[in-house]
């Protein structure tokens, strides 16, 4: 196990009212890449995902399916686990809010808040949207609907309230002291102005449905599903045992990754609940954008919901992983189309990266007796290319700490481009006749460049990168980022397996 600086990363937990689609896969994929990167970088990682199983929305879906809520949750939750396997996600834990460990944790945080005078009994009269699982004030409604377009219903019932209003000032101070807490910056500004405009106490229990965690000592009340759901992030590291090794190691979380639609819950309510319970807020919340499909919102009624499995079947897993994080600047909305996908895969993967690997490895197979070539003295062009790969790690690390996936990939691909230009300039096929030792040096420099590139692409494309590293004869225990340096460089004379293409070309759907 790694001993480096802890890194705790979480996905939102997914509502089990829906089948997993590309939007869900996207959120977890971004976390998976970060988790893999940090592990390879020597950090001690805890990567959490799971399912959000309580509340009216899930109760309603279970009823519509004609099954008992828990049975319904078991079934749909399994689909999310299966998705994680299909997408090759490396989560360390999968939490379900119906698990005993979580119910105990939610009740413990409730008691803590109650003891600290942060929760009081009152009565709620206002609007509620089951789809959003959110309360709305009269003034927030637009044409009788929630600002998100969801239907609302009038609710009037006894309710416990959390003293959110008391946390307005502490939250503003917290945001000011932690400028990186909310990203991207535009979203941060939205949250700050929302909090500045004033916070009302928040209804945190309901009496009109049953599917949820009962309030301790007052079981007629079911806890508000967002208080229940958000608490998963601490349950998974041992709460209420704040003295446990996991809690001390991993809390506060390094990053909660969320979609832009649920930022308010994570950047306003959650830090307020935590501070009110005497716990530290997470270090960062990043709100990413939404995918539309060929220009349209994904919806069951339009029948355009993209199932990640169909994409994987069509394009292969790693190309899909690459596309989702390369195509759209992380934080922005993006549009999915097969044309764009094919364009990216043929360009960046087949032509640029794949072709580099293929050209070099087949020249090595043909001209160097299938062994890692023996380099001679390095020329300026050789050290320049190797120097560029050497400089990549700090750049990629910095960009990933800011969740700039597309820019990190862009930086790697600049070196892929430089390596392809080096092949053309050095023309090893000509050197084969004129200067074989120089050809061996050039091919060695290229193979070593590819080794370093493949180490760095592992978090994004684990299987394809492993295939490349296998073809270079890189041992499994030499694939961390500590091995990027010359100390782990390719060893001349190592017998190599027969090269095989890694990134196939696709037919342009427009031309098909
Ligand atoms: N259960 C809550 C989260 C609780 S976290 C304590 C929830 N679940 S969800 O299943 O509705 O959404 C989970 C995530 O999927 C959100 O981050 C949401 O933004 C993301 N996406 C859902 N559709 C999406 C797209 N079309 N595109 C990108 N992400 C999308 O909210």
Short mmCIF file of C-alpha atoms and ligand atoms in Angstrom, two decimals:
data_model
loop_
_atom_site.label_atom_id
_atom_site.label_comp_id
_atom_site.label_asym_id
_atom_site.label_seq_id
_atom_site.Cartn_x
_atom_site.Cartn_y
_atom_site.Cartn_z
CA UNK A 1 0.00 0.00 0.00
CA UNK A 2 1.10 3.48 -0.78
CA UNK A 3 2.06 5.80 2.01
CA UNK A 4 1.89 9.17 0.23
CA UNK A 5 -0.36 12.16 1.03
CA UNK A 6 -3.95 10.93 1.31
CA UNK A 7 -6.39 11.74 -1.46
CA UNK A 8 -10.09 11.16 -0.85
CA UNK A 9 -12.32 11.59 -3.87
CA UNK A 10 -16.06 11.03 -4.17
CA UNK A 11 -18.72 10.87 -6.88
CA UNK A 12 -22.29 11.91 -6.16
CA UNK A 13 -24.29 8.87 -5.12
CA UNK A 14 -26.74 8.06 -7.88
CA UNK A 15 -30.50 7.97 -7.50
CA UNK A 16 -31.77 4.50 -8.16
CA UNK A 17 -34.87 5.76 -9.95
CA UNK A 18 -32.98 5.74 -13.23
CA UNK A 19 -30.84 3.38 -15.29
CA UNK A 20 -27.21 4.45 -15.55
CA UNK A 21 -26.50 6.60 -18.59
CA UNK A 22 -23.59 8.47 -20.09
CA UNK A 23 -24.05 11.46 -17.73
CA UNK A 24 -23.55 9.23 -14.68
CA UNK A 25 -20.60 7.47 -16.31
CA UNK A 26 -19.02 10.86 -17.00
CA UNK A 27 -18.99 12.00 -13.36
CA UNK A 28 -17.47 8.75 -12.14
CA UNK A 29 -15.01 8.59 -15.02
CA UNK A 30 -13.56 11.97 -14.10
CA UNK A 31 -13.08 10.71 -10.53
CA UNK A 32 -11.58 7.45 -11.74
CA UNK A 33 -8.94 9.28 -13.76
CA UNK A 34 -8.02 11.40 -10.75
CA UNK A 35 -7.94 8.38 -8.44
CA UNK A 36 -5.71 6.43 -10.82
CA UNK A 37 -3.44 9.40 -11.38
CA UNK A 38 -2.97 10.01 -7.66
CA UNK A 39 -2.25 6.32 -6.99
CA UNK A 40 0.38 6.23 -9.73
CA UNK A 41 1.76 9.44 -8.27
CA UNK A 42 2.32 7.64 -4.97
CA UNK A 43 -0.62 9.00 -3.00
CA UNK A 44 -2.83 6.97 -0.69
CA UNK A 45 -6.20 7.11 -2.41
CA UNK A 46 -9.73 6.44 -1.27
CA UNK A 47 -12.22 6.61 -4.14
CA UNK A 48 -15.90 6.36 -3.25
CA UNK A 49 -19.04 5.96 -5.32
CA UNK A 50 -22.46 4.49 -4.61
CA UNK A 51 -26.22 4.87 -4.73
CA UNK A 52 -28.74 7.25 -3.14
CA UNK A 53 -31.69 5.05 -2.29
CA UNK A 54 -34.07 6.90 0.00
CA UNK A 55 -36.66 9.62 -0.52
CA UNK A 56 -39.92 10.18 -2.27
CA UNK A 57 -38.52 9.96 -5.77
CA UNK A 58 -37.21 6.43 -5.27
CA UNK A 59 -40.32 5.41 -3.30
CA UNK A 60 -42.45 6.58 -6.24
CA UNK A 61 -40.35 4.71 -8.81
CA UNK A 62 -40.51 1.51 -6.76
CA UNK A 63 -44.27 1.83 -6.55
CA UNK A 64 -44.50 2.40 -10.29
CA UNK A 65 -42.42 -0.75 -10.82
CA UNK A 66 -44.75 -2.62 -8.45
CA UNK A 67 -41.99 -3.76 -6.11
CA UNK A 68 -40.98 -3.23 -2.53
CA UNK A 69 -38.59 -0.24 -2.28
CA UNK A 70 -35.62 -2.23 -0.98
CA UNK A 71 -35.98 -4.89 -3.64
CA UNK A 72 -36.19 -2.12 -6.24
CA UNK A 73 -33.05 -0.47 -4.81
CA UNK A 74 -31.15 -3.76 -4.80
CA UNK A 75 -31.88 -4.20 -8.46
CA UNK A 76 -31.06 -0.71 -9.69
CA UNK A 77 -28.05 -0.28 -7.42
CA UNK A 78 -26.59 -3.42 -9.00
CA UNK A 79 -26.82 -1.72 -12.41
CA UNK A 80 -24.53 1.01 -11.13
CA UNK A 81 -22.06 -1.56 -9.81
CA UNK A 82 -22.13 -3.29 -13.17
CA UNK A 83 -21.50 0.02 -14.90
CA UNK A 84 -18.43 0.54 -12.73
CA UNK A 85 -17.06 -2.81 -13.92
CA UNK A 86 -17.92 -2.10 -17.56
CA UNK A 87 -16.19 1.30 -17.39
CA UNK A 88 -13.18 -0.14 -15.51
CA UNK A 89 -13.69 2.22 -12.56
CA UNK A 90 -11.26 1.67 -9.72
CA UNK A 91 -13.46 2.72 -6.79
CA UNK A 92 -12.30 1.45 -3.39
CA UNK A 93 -15.80 1.33 -1.95
CA UNK A 94 -19.42 1.38 -3.11
CA UNK A 95 -21.84 2.79 -0.58
CA UNK A 96 -25.60 2.36 -0.44
CA UNK A 97 -27.64 4.65 1.78
CA UNK A 98 -29.79 1.68 2.83
CA UNK A 99 -26.80 0.00 4.51
CA UNK A 100 -26.77 -0.22 8.33
CA UNK A 101 -23.39 1.60 8.52
CA UNK A 102 -24.97 4.58 6.78
CA UNK A 103 -28.22 4.63 8.73
CA UNK A 104 -26.22 4.66 11.97
CA UNK A 105 -24.07 7.49 10.65
CA UNK A 106 -27.04 9.65 9.57
CA UNK A 107 -28.70 9.20 12.93
CA UNK A 108 -25.45 10.11 14.66
CA UNK A 109 -25.05 13.35 12.72
CA UNK A 110 -28.69 14.19 13.44
CA UNK A 111 -28.15 13.69 17.17
CA UNK A 112 -25.01 15.77 17.04
CA UNK A 113 -26.82 18.62 15.29
CA UNK A 114 -29.73 18.35 17.71
CA UNK A 115 -27.46 18.43 20.76
CA UNK A 116 -25.71 21.47 19.39
CA UNK A 117 -29.04 23.29 19.05
CA UNK A 118 -28.84 23.30 15.25
CA UNK A 119 -32.17 21.54 14.69
CA UNK A 120 -35.60 22.60 16.00
CA UNK A 121 -39.18 21.45 15.47
CA UNK A 122 -41.52 23.71 13.50
CA UNK A 123 -43.85 23.35 10.58
CA UNK A 124 -43.24 23.70 6.85
CA UNK A 125 -45.61 25.27 4.40
CA UNK A 126 -44.24 25.61 0.90
CA UNK A 127 -43.42 23.94 -2.38
CA UNK A 128 -41.53 20.70 -2.88
CA UNK A 129 -40.27 19.08 -6.05
CA UNK A 130 -39.99 15.32 -5.87
CA UNK A 131 -37.85 15.18 -9.03
CA UNK A 132 -35.31 17.60 -7.55
CA UNK A 133 -35.92 16.47 -3.95
CA UNK A 134 -35.78 20.17 -3.13
CA UNK A 135 -37.88 22.82 -1.38
CA UNK A 136 -38.72 26.02 -3.24
CA UNK A 137 -40.02 29.36 -2.02
CA UNK A 138 -42.99 30.93 -3.79
CA UNK A 139 -40.75 33.60 -5.32
CA UNK A 140 -38.47 30.99 -6.91
CA UNK A 141 -41.21 29.40 -9.02
CA UNK A 142 -41.31 30.08 -12.74
CA UNK A 143 -44.76 29.63 -14.33
CA UNK A 144 -45.83 27.42 -11.46
CA UNK A 145 -42.83 25.12 -11.77
CA UNK A 146 -39.45 24.78 -10.09
CA UNK A 147 -36.68 26.86 -11.70
CA UNK A 148 -35.36 23.52 -13.05
CA UNK A 149 -38.64 22.94 -14.87
CA UNK A 150 -39.70 20.18 -12.46
CA UNK A 151 -43.25 19.93 -11.13
CA UNK A 152 -43.82 21.09 -7.56
CA UNK A 153 -46.41 20.16 -4.96
CA UNK A 154 -47.67 22.11 -1.98
CA UNK A 155 -46.49 20.68 1.35
CA UNK A 156 -47.82 21.68 4.74
CA UNK A 157 -46.75 19.53 7.66
CA UNK A 158 -44.75 19.45 10.90
CA UNK A 159 -41.04 19.50 10.15
CA UNK A 160 -37.68 19.78 11.82
CA UNK A 161 -35.57 22.67 10.61
CA UNK A 162 -31.82 23.12 10.38
CA UNK A 163 -30.59 26.60 11.33
CA UNK A 164 -29.08 27.29 7.93
CA UNK A 165 -29.63 31.05 8.34
CA UNK A 166 -27.11 31.09 11.18
CA UNK A 167 -24.42 29.81 8.78
CA UNK A 168 -24.61 32.53 6.16
CA UNK A 169 -21.73 34.54 7.59
CA UNK A 170 -19.50 31.57 8.48
CA UNK A 171 -20.02 30.20 4.96
CA UNK A 172 -19.06 33.50 3.34
CA UNK A 173 -15.97 33.63 5.53
CA UNK A 174 -15.15 30.05 4.61
CA UNK A 175 -15.45 30.77 0.87
CA UNK A 176 -13.27 33.87 1.25
CA UNK A 177 -10.59 31.96 3.17
CA UNK A 178 -10.67 29.03 0.71
CA UNK A 179 -10.79 30.48 -2.79
CA UNK A 180 -10.32 27.02 -4.36
CA UNK A 181 -13.22 25.45 -2.49
CA UNK A 182 -15.67 25.81 -5.38
CA UNK A 183 -14.66 25.42 -9.01
CA UNK A 184 -14.98 26.47 -11.79
CA UNK A 185 -14.79 30.12 -10.80
CA UNK A 186 -18.04 31.14 -12.51
CA UNK A 187 -19.89 28.59 -10.39
CA UNK A 188 -18.13 29.82 -7.30
CA UNK A 189 -19.41 33.32 -7.97
CA UNK A 190 -22.97 32.01 -8.36
CA UNK A 191 -22.81 30.22 -5.04
CA UNK A 192 -21.31 33.20 -3.21
CA UNK A 193 -24.01 35.52 -4.50
CA UNK A 194 -26.71 33.02 -3.60
CA UNK A 195 -25.43 32.85 -0.03
CA UNK A 196 -25.00 36.62 0.11
CA UNK A 197 -28.63 37.09 -0.86
CA UNK A 198 -29.64 35.44 2.43
CA UNK A 199 -30.26 31.91 3.69
CA UNK A 200 -33.47 30.57 5.22
CA UNK A 201 -33.62 27.72 7.70
CA UNK A 202 -33.91 24.42 5.89
CA UNK A 203 -36.64 21.83 6.38
CA UNK A 204 -34.83 18.57 7.15
CA UNK A 205 -37.63 16.13 7.86
CA UNK A 206 -40.95 15.05 6.36
CA UNK A 207 -43.94 13.19 7.75
CA UNK A 208 -45.85 12.39 4.57
CA UNK A 209 -43.84 9.43 3.29
CA UNK A 210 -41.96 6.54 4.83
CA UNK A 211 -38.99 5.52 2.68
CA UNK A 212 -36.02 6.95 4.51
CA UNK A 213 -34.11 7.15 7.77
CA UNK A 214 -36.39 7.86 10.75
CA UNK A 215 -35.53 10.79 13.01
CA UNK A 216 -34.10 9.44 16.27
CA UNK A 217 -36.72 9.72 19.04
CA UNK A 218 -39.40 10.95 16.63
CA UNK A 219 -39.93 8.21 14.06
CA UNK A 220 -42.98 9.87 12.50
CA UNK A 221 -40.42 12.07 10.81
CA UNK A 222 -38.24 10.83 7.96
CA UNK A 223 -35.00 12.69 7.41
CA UNK A 224 -34.66 14.92 4.35
CA UNK A 225 -33.04 12.80 1.67
CA UNK A 226 -30.25 15.32 1.02
CA UNK A 227 -29.11 15.35 4.66
CA UNK A 228 -29.16 11.55 4.47
CA UNK A 229 -27.36 11.41 1.09
CA UNK A 230 -24.61 13.97 1.75
CA UNK A 231 -23.66 12.19 4.94
CA UNK A 232 -22.52 9.19 2.86
CA UNK A 233 -19.20 10.95 2.33
CA UNK A 234 -18.35 10.68 6.01
CA UNK A 235 -20.03 7.33 6.62
CA UNK A 236 -17.61 5.77 4.18
CA UNK A 237 -14.60 6.91 6.19
CA UNK A 238 -15.95 5.67 9.49
CA UNK A 239 -18.26 8.38 10.90
CA UNK A 240 -19.39 8.58 13.67
CA UNK A 241 -16.04 7.16 14.74
CA UNK A 242 -14.09 10.36 14.12
CA UNK A 243 -11.09 8.85 15.87
CA UNK A 244 -10.86 5.96 13.42
CA UNK A 245 -7.80 5.64 11.21
CA UNK A 246 -9.83 6.13 8.04
CA UNK A 247 -11.54 9.24 9.31
CA UNK A 248 -8.32 10.81 10.52
CA UNK A 249 -6.58 9.91 7.26
CA UNK A 250 -9.22 10.85 4.73
CA UNK A 251 -11.43 13.55 6.20
CA UNK A 252 -11.77 16.30 5.01
CA UNK A 253 -12.25 14.89 1.51
CA UNK A 254 -9.90 16.23 -1.14
CA UNK A 255 -12.63 16.56 -3.76
CA UNK A 256 -16.35 16.07 -4.17
CA UNK A 257 -17.06 15.83 -7.89
CA UNK A 258 -20.61 16.87 -8.78
CA UNK A 259 -22.71 17.96 -11.75
CA UNK A 260 -23.68 21.62 -11.93
CA UNK A 261 -27.29 20.79 -10.95
CA UNK A 262 -26.33 19.66 -7.47
CA UNK A 263 -23.67 22.20 -6.59
CA UNK A 264 -25.82 24.14 -4.13
CA UNK A 265 -26.38 21.05 -1.98
CA UNK A 266 -22.64 20.38 -1.87
CA UNK A 267 -21.26 23.88 -1.58
CA UNK A 268 -23.87 25.44 0.73
CA UNK A 269 -25.86 22.88 2.72
CA UNK A 270 -23.11 20.31 3.17
CA UNK A 271 -20.39 22.59 4.60
CA UNK A 272 -23.05 24.19 6.81
CA UNK A 273 -24.17 20.78 8.16
CA UNK A 274 -20.56 19.82 8.78
CA UNK A 275 -19.53 23.03 10.50
CA UNK A 276 -22.70 22.86 12.60
CA UNK A 277 -21.75 19.32 13.65
CA UNK A 278 -18.23 20.45 14.52
CA UNK A 279 -16.64 18.77 11.50
CA UNK A 280 -14.41 20.18 8.78
CA UNK A 281 -15.88 20.95 5.34
CA UNK A 282 -14.39 19.19 2.32
CA UNK A 283 -11.44 20.81 0.55
CA UNK A 284 -13.01 21.26 -2.83
CA UNK A 285 -16.19 20.81 -4.83
CA UNK A 286 -16.00 20.81 -8.62
CA UNK A 287 -19.17 21.24 -10.68
CA UNK A 288 -18.93 19.82 -14.19
CA UNK A 289 -21.27 20.52 -17.10
CA UNK A 290 -23.94 18.42 -18.76
CA UNK A 291 -23.94 16.37 -21.92
CA UNK A 292 -26.60 16.81 -24.54
CA UNK A 293 -27.03 14.31 -27.36
CA UNK A 294 -26.83 15.58 -30.93
CA UNK A 295 -27.97 18.97 -29.62
CA UNK A 296 -30.83 17.70 -27.46
CA UNK A 297 -31.37 17.14 -23.78
CA UNK A 298 -31.15 13.45 -22.90
CA UNK A 299 -34.56 12.17 -21.90
CA UNK A 300 -36.54 8.97 -21.76
CA UNK A 301 -39.41 10.57 -23.63
CA UNK A 302 -37.13 11.56 -26.52
CA UNK A 303 -35.66 8.06 -26.46
CA UNK A 304 -32.13 9.45 -26.86
CA UNK A 305 -30.63 8.29 -23.57
CA UNK A 306 -27.12 7.05 -24.27
CA UNK A 307 -26.25 3.81 -22.54
CA UNK A 308 -22.49 3.69 -21.96
CA UNK A 309 -22.47 0.00 -22.88
CA UNK A 310 -23.60 0.73 -26.42
CA UNK A 311 -20.75 3.19 -26.84
CA UNK A 312 -18.24 0.72 -25.42
CA UNK A 313 -19.48 -1.96 -27.82
CA UNK A 314 -19.15 0.38 -30.76
CA UNK A 315 -15.89 2.17 -30.00
CA UNK A 316 -14.10 0.23 -27.28
CA UNK A 317 -13.81 1.29 -23.64
CA UNK A 318 -10.63 3.34 -23.59
CA UNK A 319 -11.50 5.39 -26.68
CA UNK A 320 -14.83 6.28 -25.00
CA UNK A 321 -13.01 7.26 -21.81
CA UNK A 322 -10.58 9.38 -23.83
CA UNK A 323 -13.30 11.10 -25.85
CA UNK A 324 -15.44 12.09 -22.87
CA UNK A 325 -12.58 13.86 -21.13
CA UNK A 326 -10.83 15.27 -24.20
CA UNK A 327 -13.71 16.62 -26.21
CA UNK A 328 -15.15 19.19 -23.81
CA UNK A 329 -13.32 21.55 -21.45
CA UNK A 330 -14.20 20.12 -18.07
CA UNK A 331 -16.78 22.38 -16.41
CA UNK A 332 -18.50 23.29 -19.70
CA UNK A 333 -21.54 21.61 -21.19
CA UNK A 334 -20.84 19.33 -24.11
CA UNK A 335 -22.69 17.80 -27.00
CA UNK A 336 -22.25 14.17 -27.92
CA UNK A 337 -22.34 13.06 -31.53
CA UNK A 338 -20.99 10.00 -33.29
CA UNK A 339 -19.34 12.23 -35.89
CA UNK A 340 -17.28 14.04 -33.27
CA UNK A 341 -16.43 10.78 -31.60
CA UNK A 342 -15.15 9.20 -34.81
CA UNK A 343 -13.28 12.37 -35.68
CA UNK A 344 -11.45 12.36 -32.33
CA UNK A 345 -10.73 8.66 -32.31
CA UNK A 346 -9.37 8.61 -35.84
CA UNK A 347 -7.38 11.79 -35.33
CA UNK A 348 -5.92 11.71 -31.83
CA UNK A 349 -5.88 7.97 -31.21
CA UNK A 350 -5.49 6.14 -34.52
CA UNK A 351 -3.44 8.73 -36.46
CA UNK A 352 -1.42 10.41 -33.72
CA UNK A 353 -0.81 8.15 -30.73
CA UNK A 354 -1.59 4.78 -32.32
CA UNK A 355 0.41 5.43 -35.44
CA UNK A 356 3.43 6.60 -33.44
CA UNK A 357 3.43 3.41 -31.41
CA UNK A 358 2.74 1.21 -34.41
CA UNK A 359 5.44 2.75 -36.63
CA UNK A 360 8.11 2.61 -33.97
CA UNK A 361 7.34 -0.87 -32.69
CA UNK A 362 7.17 -2.41 -36.12
CA UNK A 363 10.50 -0.82 -37.12
CA UNK A 364 12.02 -2.21 -33.92
CA UNK A 365 10.55 -5.64 -34.65
CA UNK A 366 11.87 -5.63 -38.22
CA UNK A 367 15.21 -3.92 -37.86
CA UNK A 368 16.39 -4.55 -34.32
CA UNK A 369 15.82 -8.25 -34.10
CA UNK A 370 12.65 -7.76 -32.02
CA UNK A 371 14.70 -6.41 -29.10
CA UNK A 372 14.93 -3.01 -27.44
CA UNK A 373 17.56 -1.22 -29.54
CA UNK A 374 20.98 -0.29 -28.18
CA UNK A 375 21.35 3.51 -28.15
CA UNK A 376 24.63 5.25 -28.92
CA UNK A 377 25.52 8.83 -27.92
CA UNK A 378 22.47 11.07 -27.84
CA UNK A 379 22.19 14.01 -30.24
CA UNK A 380 20.57 17.34 -29.37
CA UNK A 381 17.26 16.35 -31.00
CA UNK A 382 17.20 13.17 -28.87
CA UNK A 383 17.71 14.91 -25.55
CA UNK A 384 15.21 17.59 -26.58
CA UNK A 385 12.47 15.00 -27.16
CA UNK A 386 13.27 13.07 -23.99
CA UNK A 387 13.37 16.37 -22.09
CA UNK A 388 9.82 17.14 -23.18
CA UNK A 389 8.49 13.87 -21.78
CA UNK A 390 10.44 14.52 -18.60
CA UNK A 391 8.69 17.86 -18.13
CA UNK A 392 5.20 16.45 -18.60
CA UNK A 393 4.48 15.03 -15.16
CA UNK A 394 4.48 18.32 -13.23
CA UNK A 395 2.36 19.93 -15.95
CA UNK A 396 -0.20 17.13 -16.00
CA UNK A 397 -0.26 16.96 -12.21
CA UNK A 398 -0.97 20.66 -11.89
CA UNK A 399 -3.71 20.54 -14.50
CA UNK A 400 -5.37 17.54 -12.91
CA UNK A 401 -5.31 19.14 -9.49
CA UNK A 402 -7.47 21.79 -11.18
CA UNK A 403 -9.59 19.12 -12.94
CA UNK A 404 -8.45 20.40 -16.36
CA UNK A 405 -8.60 16.98 -18.01
CA UNK A 406 -8.74 18.27 -21.58
CA UNK A 407 -5.69 20.46 -21.07
CA UNK A 408 -3.75 17.64 -19.44
CA UNK A 409 -4.46 15.47 -22.49
CA UNK A 410 -3.59 18.35 -24.79
CA UNK A 411 -0.20 18.65 -23.06
CA UNK A 412 0.47 14.93 -23.52
CA UNK A 413 -0.59 15.10 -27.16
CA UNK A 414 1.78 17.99 -27.84
CA UNK A 415 4.57 15.56 -27.07
CA UNK A 416 2.91 12.85 -29.17
CA UNK A 417 3.03 15.39 -32.02
CA UNK A 418 6.67 16.24 -31.31
CA UNK A 419 7.54 12.53 -31.36
CA UNK A 420 5.81 12.05 -34.71
CA UNK A 421 7.71 15.02 -36.15
CA UNK A 422 10.95 13.56 -34.78
CA UNK A 423 10.23 10.27 -36.60
CA UNK A 424 9.75 12.17 -39.86
CA UNK A 425 12.85 14.33 -39.35
CA UNK A 426 15.14 11.50 -38.30
CA UNK A 427 13.78 9.15 -40.99
CA UNK A 428 15.00 5.91 -39.38
CA UNK A 429 14.03 4.00 -42.55
CA UNK A 430 16.81 5.91 -44.38
CA UNK A 431 19.27 5.49 -41.50
CA UNK A 432 18.74 1.76 -41.76
CA UNK A 433 20.88 1.86 -44.91
CA UNK A 434 23.16 4.82 -44.20
CA UNK A 435 23.85 4.61 -40.46
CA UNK A 436 22.40 1.60 -38.59
CA UNK A 437 23.82 2.55 -35.15
CA UNK A 438 22.15 5.97 -35.46
CA UNK A 439 18.90 4.24 -36.46
CA UNK A 440 19.13 2.17 -33.28
CA UNK A 441 19.60 5.33 -31.21
CA UNK A 442 16.61 7.05 -32.84
CA UNK A 443 14.39 4.00 -32.32
CA UNK A 444 15.54 3.72 -28.71
CA UNK A 445 14.73 7.38 -28.06
CA UNK A 446 11.31 6.86 -29.59
CA UNK A 447 10.58 3.68 -27.66
CA UNK A 448 11.62 5.38 -24.43
CA UNK A 449 9.42 8.38 -25.29
CA UNK A 450 6.49 6.05 -25.89
CA UNK A 451 7.17 4.32 -22.57
CA UNK A 452 6.84 7.62 -20.75
CA UNK A 453 3.78 8.68 -22.71
CA UNK A 454 2.08 5.35 -21.99
CA UNK A 455 2.82 5.68 -18.27
CA UNK A 456 1.09 9.05 -18.32
CA UNK A 457 -1.93 7.92 -20.33
CA UNK A 458 -2.63 5.05 -17.89
CA UNK A 459 -5.18 6.97 -15.77
CA UNK A 460 -7.22 7.88 -18.86
CA UNK A 461 -6.84 4.67 -20.86
CA UNK A 462 -5.69 1.92 -18.49
CA UNK A 463 -6.08 -1.05 -20.82
CA UNK A 464 -4.68 0.51 -23.98
CA UNK A 465 -1.73 1.97 -22.06
CA UNK A 466 -1.03 -1.42 -20.47
CA UNK A 467 -1.04 -2.99 -23.93
CA UNK A 468 1.56 -0.47 -25.10
CA UNK A 469 3.71 -0.98 -22.00
CA UNK A 470 3.47 -4.76 -22.48
CA UNK A 471 4.73 -4.39 -26.03
CA UNK A 472 7.70 -2.40 -24.73
CA UNK A 473 8.48 -5.11 -22.19
CA UNK A 474 7.93 -2.79 -19.20
CA UNK A 475 7.53 -4.91 -16.04
CA UNK A 476 4.27 -4.49 -14.08
CA UNK A 477 6.07 -3.15 -11.04
CA UNK A 478 7.75 -0.41 -13.08
CA UNK A 479 4.65 1.49 -14.10
CA UNK A 480 4.27 4.18 -11.45
CA UNK A 481 5.17 7.80 -12.04
CA UNK A 482 8.33 7.33 -10.02
CA UNK A 483 9.40 5.21 -13.01
CA UNK A 484 9.14 8.10 -15.46
CA UNK A 485 12.78 8.94 -14.82
CA UNK A 486 15.89 7.60 -16.51
CA UNK A 487 16.40 5.12 -13.65
CA UNK A 488 13.58 2.97 -15.07
CA UNK A 489 14.44 3.57 -18.74
CA UNK A 490 14.08 0.74 -21.25
CA UNK A 491 16.85 -1.80 -21.13
CA UNK A 492 18.61 -2.44 -24.46
CA UNK A 493 18.46 -6.02 -25.66
CA UNK A 494 15.15 -6.89 -23.95
CA UNK A 495 13.18 -9.26 -26.21
CA UNK A 496 9.84 -7.71 -27.18
CA UNK A 497 6.54 -9.34 -28.12
CA UNK A 498 5.19 -9.03 -31.64
CA UNK A 499 3.64 -5.56 -32.04
CA UNK A 500 -0.13 -5.26 -32.40
CA UNK A 501 -2.23 -2.18 -33.22
CA UNK A 502 -3.87 -0.57 -30.21
CA UNK A 503 -6.27 2.00 -31.66
CA UNK A 504 -8.34 0.92 -34.65
CA UNK A 505 -9.75 3.42 -37.16
CA UNK A 506 -13.50 3.91 -37.47
CA UNK A 507 -15.60 4.60 -40.47
CA UNK A 508 -16.91 8.17 -40.54
CA UNK A 509 -20.70 7.85 -40.00
CA UNK A 510 -21.21 10.75 -42.44
CA UNK A 511 -19.37 8.78 -45.13
CA UNK A 512 -21.01 5.45 -44.25
N1 LIG B 1 -28.63 11.50 -5.71
C1 LIG B 1 -28.20 12.80 -6.10
C2 LIG B 1 -26.78 13.07 -5.63
C3 LIG B 1 -26.55 12.92 -4.17
S1 LIG B 1 -24.89 13.19 -3.75
C4 LIG B 1 -24.84 13.26 -2.12
C5 LIG B 1 -28.28 12.93 -7.62
N2 LIG B 1 -28.28 11.81 -8.32
S2 LIG B 1 -28.46 11.71 -9.91
O1 LIG B 1 -28.39 10.31 -10.20
O2 LIG B 1 -29.63 12.41 -10.32
O3 LIG B 1 -27.27 12.47 -10.57
C6 LIG B 1 -25.95 12.13 -10.33
C7 LIG B 1 -24.97 12.88 -11.18
O4 LIG B 1 -25.16 12.62 -12.57
C8 LIG B 1 -25.07 14.39 -11.00
O5 LIG B 1 -23.77 14.89 -10.72
C9 LIG B 1 -25.55 14.87 -12.34
O6 LIG B 1 -25.05 16.14 -12.64
C10 LIG B 1 -24.98 13.82 -13.27
N3 LIG B 1 -25.68 13.82 -14.54
C11 LIG B 1 -26.96 13.42 -14.79
N4 LIG B 1 -27.23 13.67 -16.10
C12 LIG B 1 -26.16 14.23 -16.72
C13 LIG B 1 -25.85 14.63 -18.04
N5 LIG B 1 -26.72 14.58 -19.03
N6 LIG B 1 -24.58 15.06 -18.27
C14 LIG B 1 -23.62 15.08 -17.30
N7 LIG B 1 -23.88 14.73 -16.06
C15 LIG B 1 -25.18 14.39 -15.71
O7 LIG B 1 -28.31 14.05 -8.10
#
